[in-house]
Amino acid sequence: MNATAHQTAPQPVAPAAFDVARVRADFPILATQIHGKPLVYLDNAATTQKPQRVIDAVSHYYEATNANVHRGVHTLSQRATDEFEGAREAVRQFLNAADAREIVFTRGTTESINLVAQSYAREFLSPGDEILIGAAEHHANIVPWQMLAKSRGTVLKVAPINDAGELDMAAFERLLTPRTKLVAIGHVSNALGTINPVARITALAHAAGAKVLIDGAQSVAHANIDVRALDCDFFAFSGHKLFAPTGIGVLYAKADLLEMMPPWQGGGDMIKTVSFEHTEYNDIPYKFEAGTPHIAGAVGLKAAIDYLQTLDFAGAVAHEHRLLEAATRAAGTFPGLRPIGTAREKAGVLSFVIEGLHPQDLGVLLDSQGVAIRTGHHCAMPVMQYYGLAGTARASFAFYNTQDDLDRFFKALEKARDILS
Ligand code: PLP
């Protein structure tokens, strides 16, 4: 008898190769009409659309499970707790974190960064200590450090970008000194699409004795994230940019740091015992989750992660990259169009201006043709100041976009230009 033929373990079913038409069918909103035209959704950097699986998971949670977590002995409360903690474990696996205790649920990237500022940095940084960021950061990775500087006397340093929108790594290294205690850096710029070399940045920062926070708002949906391989100390992201609901996000932090950090909000769930004289705080991660969390959001986030695992994710990323390349080529031949952000390593974003046309007018005219893009400063005003612009128009891609979307976008752009000029 051929032993191996019978004793080989069943192979896991490989996810189907990436099929954009099939994937689009999973997102009901993509079949919507806007002003009588089929929607072309190119505002994915602002928020992504939700697959049916996420929508169903959230409504099923409210139909069958809804209760408060952690405190109840009744069945629904236990189910809600299991689902909420199951979501934490799904995020742990998704990020390849070592321990589910390293996953703190927040409202999103903004809250995650504020948590690090108001807990870690407020407690462990001293007046004169430096926080180093990049010049293309989102306001969420600028303002919390300015607030800290005001109250704590820390110093905010900014590593410049070059005209392509790439971080000037030589300048970054010069600015990294023994005074630098924290490097906070966007993985992917939402305004320009630049991918920052976060693994290298983390290694350099650690060699200089600084901790590293990665703002992953724009990278989680476009790359495999492995926080252990990156070795970052903190990683922040928002569920809604990963096909999950708004109002739920994550702060990953190494367990030893979370253990050291004081809570930043007080209330229910973050305590073990309370008296008027003394409060004993809860264990991590609950110490950082005061009050009733967004349970349905966490359930939706797990559903989004589960959904992504049914896809050929590498195929999805490659598809998205082909779209970006095609869009960049087409933009290069569009009269008067100036791309803003031409880094060698980019993900998912085509930011641009057109000579003589206001981005907002473009956005309104594109919307009238069913094409959703974003216009303005993209919560990255210093980037706009660098390029001497009030704002740009930005088309941003997800794996459910198609070449047809691009064709319709450029046709709509031509029409808008003809109307406006
Ligand atoms: N960081 C980056 C790079 C972003 O693009 C965004 C949102 O656009 C944020 C932070 C803030 O995310 P949220 O508003 O979900 O907290």
XYZ file of N, CA, C and O and ligand atoms in Angstrom, residues 45-46 107-111 113 137-138 140-141 186 188-190 215-218 238 240-241 378-379 394, ligand 1:
120
model
N -8.926 56.245 0.466
C -8.006 56.668 1.529
C -8.787 57.358 2.648
O -8.345 57.389 3.796
N -9.949 57.914 2.313
C -10.784 58.545 3.359
C -11.525 57.468 4.144
O -11.486 57.438 5.367
N -11.010 54.159 19.152
C -11.964 54.622 18.135
C -11.331 54.643 16.752
O -12.032 54.733 15.748
N -10.020 54.642 16.688
C -9.366 54.710 15.381
C -7.926 55.165 15.550
O -7.419 55.299 16.673
N -7.281 55.416 14.429
C -5.873 55.819 14.447
C -5.665 57.057 15.309
O -4.706 57.140 16.089
N -6.552 58.034 15.149
C -6.399 59.295 15.887
C -6.357 59.022 17.384
O -5.480 59.525 18.098
N -7.313 58.236 17.850
C -7.353 57.969 19.285
C -6.138 57.137 19.715
O -5.583 57.349 20.802
N -3.116 57.231 18.503
C -1.925 58.093 18.617
C -2.045 58.985 19.853
O -1.080 59.179 20.603
N 3.155 63.992 7.430
C 2.211 63.312 8.329
C 0.796 63.887 8.227
O 0.595 65.056 7.925
N -0.152 63.032 8.534
C -1.549 63.436 8.737
C -1.621 64.242 10.033
O -0.813 64.039 10.943
N -3.316 63.889 12.469
C -3.429 62.988 13.636
C -2.068 62.595 14.182
O -1.964 62.157 15.334
N -1.024 62.746 13.361
C 0.323 62.416 13.823
C 1.178 63.681 13.939
O 2.403 63.607 13.884
N 4.264 57.952 9.604
C 3.222 57.333 8.795
C 3.821 56.250 7.917
O 4.886 56.450 7.326
N 2.200 54.939 5.201
C 1.868 55.411 3.850
C 1.210 56.782 3.998
O 0.296 56.950 4.805
N 1.675 57.744 3.196
C 1.093 59.090 3.268
C -0.261 59.116 2.581
O -0.380 58.716 1.425
N -1.270 59.630 3.292
C -2.609 59.690 2.697
C -2.692 60.774 1.632
O -3.493 60.689 0.709
N 2.083 54.967 12.172
C 0.696 55.281 11.834
C 0.357 54.439 10.606
O 0.776 54.751 9.488
N -0.409 53.370 10.852
C -0.712 52.430 9.775
C -2.059 52.659 9.116
O -2.549 51.781 8.392
N -2.629 53.861 9.318
C -3.983 54.121 8.789
C -4.078 53.786 7.300
O -5.065 53.209 6.846
N -3.037 54.153 6.542
C -3.115 53.976 5.086
C -2.386 52.731 4.597
O -2.327 52.503 3.396
N -7.095 52.232 11.778
C -8.546 52.445 11.890
C -9.266 51.338 11.156
O -8.926 51.038 9.994
N -12.169 51.460 9.777
C -12.946 51.881 8.596
C -12.107 51.995 7.335
O -12.656 52.063 6.233
N -10.778 52.020 7.494
C -9.935 52.027 6.289
C -9.570 50.608 5.873
O -8.816 50.387 4.939
N -6.557 67.233 2.713
C -6.427 65.838 3.155
C -5.874 65.718 4.574
O -5.145 64.758 4.887
N -6.205 66.685 5.427
C -5.689 66.670 6.818
C -4.173 66.559 6.840
O -3.596 65.867 7.687
N -7.652 64.126 -5.170
C -7.009 62.832 -4.859
C -7.930 61.682 -5.220
O -9.049 61.599 -4.723
N -3.241 58.881 9.686
C -3.388 58.804 8.368
C -2.180 58.591 7.496
C -4.655 58.911 7.798
O -4.801 58.838 6.485
C -5.768 59.111 8.649
C -7.110 59.293 8.071
O -7.257 59.680 6.931
C -5.555 59.169 10.019
C -4.279 59.045 10.512
C -6.686 59.348 10.970
O -7.541 58.269 10.918
P -8.930 58.294 11.698
O -9.616 59.552 11.265
O -9.624 57.059 11.244
O -8.604 58.293 13.149
